[in-house]
Each structure stands twice: as C-alpha cells, then as structure tokens.
Amino acid sequence: MASNATMLFLALPILLLLLASSAEAQLSPNFYAKTCPNLQSIVRSSMAQAVAKEPRMAASILRLFFHDRLVTGCDGSVLLDDTPTLTGEKNAFPNKNSARGFEVIDAIKSSVEASCKSTVSCADILALATRDGVVQLGGPTWAVALGRRDATTASQSAANSDLPGPSSTLSTLISKFAAKGLNARDMTALSGAHTIGQTQCQFFRSRIYNDNNINPNFAALRRGSCPQASGGDTNLAPLDVQSPNKFGSEYYQNLMGSRGLLHSDQELFNNGTQDALVRQYRNNKALFFRDFAAAMVKMGGITPLTGSSGEIRLNCRKVNS
C-alpha cells in the first residue's frame, strides 16, 4: 500500500493542473461585458490610430505581449518601471533599449480609465491591443479571454533567463517554449510574428557575418547598415525583407530561401524537425493564421492572475500606492 507521503507526491501534479485550469476558467471574452462594455471598441480605435501613425507599432506591441507572457505569465509585469523598491523587466537584456510601445498602452489605459475606472487590468489591455494590432496589418483575429489582474512584482532575472535570444538554437527554442506549456508547433507558428516589425543590428550582426546558411545577397544587403567591427548597434532592419508591414506567410518563404534575419529564425528551417511545418505554412497561409491564432490564445492563458490575486493597476507603469 502506498504511504501517505507517496500519495501526496502523486496528487500534487494533479492538484497543480486543477488549480491552473481553475485560473484559466475564470477568463472569458465577455468578462467586462457589463462593467466596461466599451472596452474593446476603445482599444480597437486606439490601436487603429497608433498603427496608422506608425505601422511598426503593431509589431512592437506584439513583442511586449510575448515578453510579458513568456516571463512570469500574463500579468503585465513587463510594463512596470523601475523604482527604488522594484526592479522591473524593462532593463533586462531582451528589453533594454529595444522594447517599445509603452506610451501606446499608457494612452489606451487612460482612455479605458475615463470610461471604466479601476476596472480593466493592464494585462488585459495589452492582450487586446496585441490582437487588434495584428488585425490592423492583415493578420488573423481571435477571441481574447479576459479577466486577468496585474502583477505587483516583476522579475528581471526571469526575463534574462526565460526569453529566447536571437542566437538560440532550435533545441533551445523548443525547450524554452515547452517550459511555458507551448509545444514545437506553437513555437514555429508564434515565430511567424516576425512577419512584421524590425530589429536592431546588434541582434543580427553575428548572423550576417558568421553564419553559413544565409543567402549571400541577403547578407550583403544587411551588412550595408550593420558594420562588423563596431557601431550601428541600433540600426534597424525588417525581420521580413518582403513585407515588414503586412502580416502574412512571407516570413516562412524567407526561411526557405535562407533569408531569416535572426539566427533563431533560420533555425526553424535548417534540416531540422520544423522544416516540414515551415513548408506547410509557406504554402498555406490559412493554416498558419489558424495555428498562430490558436497559439496566441494558448499563450494568453499562461499562469494569469485572477480573482483576488494581484491588482487592477491605475497606472500600467507602477504598482498602486
């Protein structure tokens, strides 16, 4: 007969799964239907204006969403500024001097607060803004489950350790996403977010000068604005050389032509386990859109704060006093 200690050990994983399911079950697309009925129209309108002014902003908000969800979960921690008593995530290596779009979230939060005071979390605003930015550039839509609350802490160390880097290998990408409950197919679909936006020279310099699996003409093009020795670290280049302001499947075509800008991008098509899926997404945009939307919903459910956990921040940059 199993001992009490053994039975407790076996029951713990089941208990953790039930708790996680319970937290996710509290999220609903209709969470604010009565308390803030204009929420979705406010966010949609605000993102339409932001993207019309600067199309790149859709990608910047999408990146914030990724860098929030893949660290401590869906809690808006990436939005917190540093204070004497709190070290935020904005100065973690993956975010420092590259994460952007905070002012757009601030503006949306102000509009939402004017309509529904102390009701909607920054985490939920970021989730909605991300979806609406993707749609603005021609990407898929999905139902955003709502009801998250905001973190009162952040983790710079987790941001440094948990987020995949631009030089990540395929095995590292798979393992880091798996650690958050996302499988290899989710990872390859979510990597398609690089069909929009730009990145800095410092993140692709090693790729264009040192990698062998790169189209020589593409490498020469990118070297023009990214010197090998020094300087130009913040010079920008489009992640998708074909259509950086259109959400489509061209990203996967780039990979098949060895024109992935980041080393981590090209790892998805480098005689590895994801080659076949990359081909499928290149040839079937509808499949990519379906899988991307499903993976975004899945990522949006990573350990959200619900119920009485966390708080509804009045200012997305700081914890309520």
Coordinates of C-alpha atoms in Angstrom, one line a residue:
M1 CA 0.0 0.0 0.0
A2 CA 1.3 3.4 -0.9
S3 CA 2.4 5.6 2.0
N4 CA 0.7 8.9 2.7
A5 CA 3.8 10.7 1.5
T6 CA 3.8 8.8 -1.7
M7 CA 0.1 9.5 -2.3
L8 CA 0.6 13.2 -1.6
F9 CA 3.5 13.3 -4.1
L10 CA 1.4 11.7 -6.8
A11 CA -1.5 14.0 -6.1
L12 CA 0.5 17.2 -6.3
P13 CA 0.8 17.4 -10.1
I14 CA -3.0 16.7 -10.4
L15 CA -3.7 19.5 -7.9
L16 CA -1.5 21.9 -9.8
L17 CA -3.2 21.1 -13.1
L18 CA -6.6 21.7 -11.4
L19 CA -5.5 25.0 -10.0
A20 CA -4.2 26.1 -13.4
S21 CA -7.4 25.0 -15.1
S22 CA -9.4 26.9 -12.4
A23 CA -7.5 30.1 -13.0
E24 CA -7.9 29.9 -16.8
A25 CA -11.6 29.1 -16.4
Q26 CA -12.1 32.5 -14.8
L27 CA -11.0 34.2 -18.0
S28 CA -13.8 34.9 -20.5
P29 CA -14.1 37.1 -23.7
N30 CA -17.2 38.6 -22.0
F31 CA -15.6 39.3 -18.7
Y32 CA -16.1 43.1 -19.0
A33 CA -19.4 43.0 -20.8
K34 CA -21.3 44.7 -18.0
T35 CA -18.5 46.5 -16.2
C36 CA -16.8 48.1 -19.2
P37 CA -18.9 47.5 -22.3
N38 CA -17.0 49.9 -24.5
L39 CA -13.6 48.3 -23.7
Q40 CA -13.0 46.5 -27.0
S41 CA -14.1 49.4 -29.2
I42 CA -11.8 51.8 -27.2
V43 CA -8.8 49.5 -27.6
R44 CA -9.6 48.8 -31.3
S45 CA -9.9 52.5 -32.1
S46 CA -6.7 53.4 -30.2
M47 CA -4.7 50.7 -32.0
A48 CA -6.1 51.7 -35.4
Q49 CA -4.8 55.2 -34.8
A50 CA -1.4 54.1 -33.4
V51 CA -0.8 51.7 -36.4
A52 CA -2.0 54.3 -38.9
K53 CA 0.6 56.7 -37.5
E54 CA 3.4 54.0 -37.3
P55 CA 2.7 50.5 -38.8
R56 CA 5.7 49.1 -36.9
M57 CA 3.8 49.7 -33.6
A58 CA 1.7 46.6 -34.2
A59 CA 4.9 44.5 -34.0
S60 CA 6.2 46.5 -31.0
I61 CA 3.0 45.8 -29.0
L62 CA 3.1 42.1 -30.1
R63 CA 6.6 41.8 -28.9
L64 CA 5.6 43.3 -25.5
F65 CA 2.9 40.7 -25.3
F66 CA 5.4 37.9 -25.9
H67 CA 7.9 39.3 -23.4
D68 CA 5.3 39.6 -20.8
R69 CA 3.7 36.2 -21.2
L70 CA 6.9 34.2 -21.5
V71 CA 8.4 35.5 -18.3
T72 CA 6.1 35.5 -15.2
G73 CA 2.9 34.9 -17.1
C74 CA 0.0 37.1 -18.2
D75 CA 0.3 39.8 -15.6
G76 CA 1.6 43.0 -17.2
S77 CA 4.9 42.8 -15.3
V78 CA 6.8 44.0 -18.4
L79 CA 5.1 47.3 -18.2
L80 CA 6.4 48.2 -14.8
D81 CA 9.1 50.9 -14.4
D82 CA 12.0 50.5 -12.1
T83 CA 11.6 52.1 -8.6
P84 CA 13.8 52.2 -5.5
T85 CA 11.9 49.2 -4.3
L86 CA 11.1 47.3 -7.5
T87 CA 13.4 46.1 -10.3
G88 CA 11.3 45.8 -13.4
E89 CA 11.9 43.9 -16.6
K90 CA 12.4 46.8 -19.0
N91 CA 16.2 46.8 -18.5
A92 CA 16.6 43.1 -18.9
F93 CA 18.8 42.3 -21.9
P94 CA 16.0 41.2 -24.2
N95 CA 14.1 44.5 -23.5
K96 CA 16.7 47.2 -22.8
N97 CA 16.6 50.0 -25.4
S98 CA 14.6 47.8 -27.7
A99 CA 11.2 47.1 -26.1
R100 CA 8.8 49.9 -27.1
G101 CA 5.1 50.8 -27.3
F102 CA 4.7 51.6 -23.6
E103 CA 3.3 55.0 -24.4
V104 CA 0.6 53.4 -26.6
I105 CA -0.5 51.2 -23.7
D106 CA -0.5 54.2 -21.4
A107 CA -2.8 56.1 -23.8
I108 CA -5.2 53.2 -24.1
K109 CA -5.2 52.8 -20.3
S110 CA -6.1 56.4 -19.9
S111 CA -9.0 56.2 -22.3
V112 CA -10.2 53.0 -20.6
E113 CA -9.9 54.5 -17.1
A114 CA -12.0 57.5 -18.3
S115 CA -14.7 55.1 -19.4
C116 CA -14.5 52.4 -16.6
K117 CA -12.4 53.5 -13.7
S118 CA -10.4 50.9 -11.8
T119 CA -12.0 48.0 -13.7
V120 CA -9.7 46.8 -16.5
S121 CA -6.2 45.4 -16.0
C122 CA -3.2 46.5 -17.9
A123 CA -2.6 42.8 -18.7
D124 CA -5.9 42.6 -20.5
I125 CA -5.4 45.9 -22.3
L126 CA -2.1 44.5 -23.6
A127 CA -3.7 41.3 -24.8
L128 CA -6.5 43.2 -26.7
A129 CA -4.1 45.7 -28.2
T130 CA -1.9 42.9 -29.4
R131 CA -4.8 41.2 -31.2
D132 CA -6.0 44.4 -32.7
G133 CA -2.5 45.4 -34.0
V134 CA -2.1 42.1 -35.8
V135 CA -5.6 42.5 -37.4
Q136 CA -4.7 46.1 -38.5
L137 CA -1.8 44.7 -40.6
G138 CA -3.9 42.0 -42.2
G139 CA -3.4 39.1 -39.7
P140 CA -5.8 36.7 -38.1
T141 CA -8.2 37.6 -35.3
W142 CA -9.0 35.5 -32.2
A143 CA -11.3 35.8 -29.2
V144 CA -9.2 37.3 -26.3
A145 CA -10.1 35.8 -23.0
L146 CA -10.2 38.5 -20.3
G147 CA -10.3 38.8 -16.5
R148 CA -6.6 38.9 -15.8
R149 CA -5.2 41.0 -13.0
D150 CA -1.9 42.9 -12.8
A151 CA 1.3 41.8 -11.0
T152 CA 2.7 43.9 -8.2
T153 CA 6.2 42.5 -8.8
A154 CA 8.4 41.8 -11.8
S155 CA 11.5 39.6 -12.4
Q156 CA 14.4 40.9 -14.4
S157 CA 16.3 37.7 -13.8
A158 CA 13.4 35.6 -15.3
A159 CA 13.3 37.9 -18.3
N160 CA 17.0 37.4 -18.8
S161 CA 16.8 33.6 -18.5
D162 CA 13.4 32.6 -19.9
L163 CA 13.1 34.6 -23.1
P164 CA 14.7 33.0 -26.2
G165 CA 17.6 35.0 -27.6
P166 CA 18.3 35.9 -31.2
S167 CA 21.2 33.3 -31.3
S168 CA 19.1 30.5 -29.9
T169 CA 19.4 27.0 -31.4
L170 CA 16.3 25.1 -32.4
S171 CA 16.6 22.8 -29.3
T172 CA 16.8 25.9 -27.0
L173 CA 13.7 27.4 -28.7
I174 CA 11.7 24.2 -28.3
S175 CA 12.7 23.8 -24.6
K176 CA 12.1 27.4 -23.6
F177 CA 8.6 27.4 -25.2
A178 CA 7.9 23.9 -23.7
A179 CA 8.8 25.3 -20.3
K180 CA 5.7 27.6 -20.7
G181 CA 3.4 24.9 -21.9
L182 CA 3.8 25.6 -25.6
N183 CA 4.8 22.8 -28.0
A184 CA 7.1 22.9 -31.0
R185 CA 4.2 23.6 -33.4
D186 CA 3.1 26.5 -31.2
M187 CA 6.7 27.8 -31.2
T188 CA 7.0 27.7 -35.0
A189 CA 3.6 29.4 -35.5
L190 CA 4.4 32.1 -33.0
S191 CA 7.8 32.7 -34.6
G192 CA 5.7 33.8 -37.6
A193 CA 5.2 37.1 -35.6
H194 CA 8.4 38.1 -37.3
T195 CA 6.5 38.6 -40.5
I196 CA 6.1 42.2 -39.2
G197 CA 8.4 44.6 -37.4
Q198 CA 12.1 45.4 -37.3
T199 CA 15.1 44.5 -35.2
Q200 CA 18.4 46.1 -34.3
C201 CA 21.8 45.4 -35.9
Q202 CA 23.1 44.2 -32.5
F203 CA 20.7 41.2 -32.7
F204 CA 21.6 40.1 -36.2
R205 CA 25.2 41.1 -36.6
S206 CA 26.6 37.7 -35.8
R207 CA 24.1 36.0 -38.2
I208 CA 25.1 38.1 -41.3
Y209 CA 28.8 37.9 -40.8
N210 CA 29.3 34.4 -39.2
D211 CA 26.5 32.0 -40.4
N212 CA 26.9 29.8 -43.4
N213 CA 23.3 29.0 -44.0
I214 CA 22.5 32.5 -45.3
N215 CA 21.7 33.8 -48.8
P216 CA 24.9 35.8 -49.8
N217 CA 22.9 38.6 -51.4
F218 CA 20.7 39.0 -48.4
A219 CA 23.7 39.0 -46.1
A220 CA 25.4 41.7 -48.2
L221 CA 22.2 43.8 -48.1
R222 CA 22.0 43.7 -44.4
R223 CA 25.7 44.4 -43.9
G224 CA 25.2 47.7 -45.6
S225 CA 23.6 49.1 -42.4
C226 CA 25.3 46.8 -39.8
P227 CA 29.1 47.2 -39.7
Q228 CA 31.0 44.2 -38.5
A229 CA 33.6 45.9 -36.2
S230 CA 31.7 48.4 -34.2
G231 CA 28.9 51.0 -34.3
G232 CA 25.4 50.9 -35.7
D233 CA 24.1 48.6 -32.9
T234 CA 20.6 50.2 -33.0
N235 CA 20.4 50.5 -36.8
L236 CA 17.1 48.8 -37.8
A237 CA 16.3 46.2 -40.5
P238 CA 13.0 44.5 -41.3
L239 CA 12.5 41.0 -39.9
D240 CA 10.6 40.2 -43.1
V241 CA 12.5 41.6 -46.1
Q242 CA 9.5 41.2 -48.3
S243 CA 6.6 42.8 -46.4
P244 CA 7.5 44.1 -43.0
N245 CA 4.2 46.0 -42.6
K246 CA 1.9 43.1 -43.7
F247 CA 1.1 40.1 -41.6
G248 CA 1.4 37.1 -43.9
S249 CA 3.3 33.9 -44.6
E250 CA 6.2 35.5 -46.4
Y251 CA 8.4 35.0 -43.3
Y252 CA 8.4 31.3 -44.0
Q253 CA 9.3 31.9 -47.6
N254 CA 12.3 33.9 -46.4
L255 CA 13.4 31.0 -44.2
M256 CA 13.2 28.6 -47.2
G257 CA 15.5 31.0 -49.1
S258 CA 18.0 31.3 -46.2
R259 CA 16.9 34.9 -45.6
G260 CA 15.9 34.6 -42.0
L261 CA 17.3 37.7 -40.3
L262 CA 18.0 36.2 -36.9
H263 CA 19.9 33.1 -36.3
S264 CA 17.0 31.8 -34.2
D265 CA 14.7 32.4 -37.2
Q266 CA 16.7 30.4 -39.6
E267 CA 17.0 27.5 -37.1
L268 CA 13.3 26.8 -37.9
F269 CA 14.4 25.7 -41.4
N270 CA 17.9 24.2 -41.2
N271 CA 17.5 20.5 -41.8
G272 CA 15.7 20.1 -38.5
T273 CA 12.4 18.9 -37.1
Q274 CA 10.4 22.1 -38.1
D275 CA 11.3 22.1 -41.8
A276 CA 8.1 20.4 -42.9
L277 CA 5.9 22.7 -40.9
V278 CA 7.7 25.8 -42.3
R279 CA 6.9 24.5 -45.8
Q280 CA 3.3 24.0 -44.9
Y281 CA 2.9 27.5 -43.5
R282 CA 4.6 28.9 -46.6
N283 CA 2.2 27.1 -48.9
N284 CA -0.9 27.5 -46.8
K285 CA -1.4 30.9 -45.2
A286 CA -4.8 29.9 -43.8
L287 CA -3.1 27.1 -41.8
F288 CA -0.5 29.5 -40.5
F289 CA -3.2 32.0 -39.5
R290 CA -5.2 29.3 -37.7
D291 CA -2.3 27.9 -35.8
F292 CA -0.9 31.4 -34.9
A293 CA -4.3 32.4 -33.5
A294 CA -4.6 29.2 -31.5
A295 CA -1.1 29.6 -30.1
M296 CA -1.8 33.2 -29.2
V297 CA -4.9 32.1 -27.2
K298 CA -2.8 29.4 -25.6
M299 CA 0.0 31.8 -24.7
G300 CA -2.6 34.2 -23.3
G301 CA -3.6 31.6 -20.7
I302 CA -0.1 31.2 -19.2
T303 CA -0.5 31.5 -15.4
P304 CA -2.8 34.5 -15.3
L305 CA -3.5 36.3 -12.1
T306 CA -7.2 36.1 -11.4
G307 CA -9.7 36.5 -8.6
S308 CA -8.2 38.3 -5.7
S309 CA -4.6 37.9 -6.9
G310 CA -2.6 40.9 -8.0
E311 CA -4.5 44.2 -8.6
I312 CA -6.0 46.4 -11.2
R313 CA -3.2 48.9 -11.7
L314 CA -4.4 52.5 -12.2
N315 CA -1.1 53.3 -14.0
C316 CA 0.4 50.5 -16.0
R317 CA 3.9 51.7 -15.1
K318 CA 3.6 51.4 -11.4
V319 CA 2.0 49.4 -8.6
N320 CA -0.9 51.1 -6.9
S321 CA 0.2 53.0 -3.8

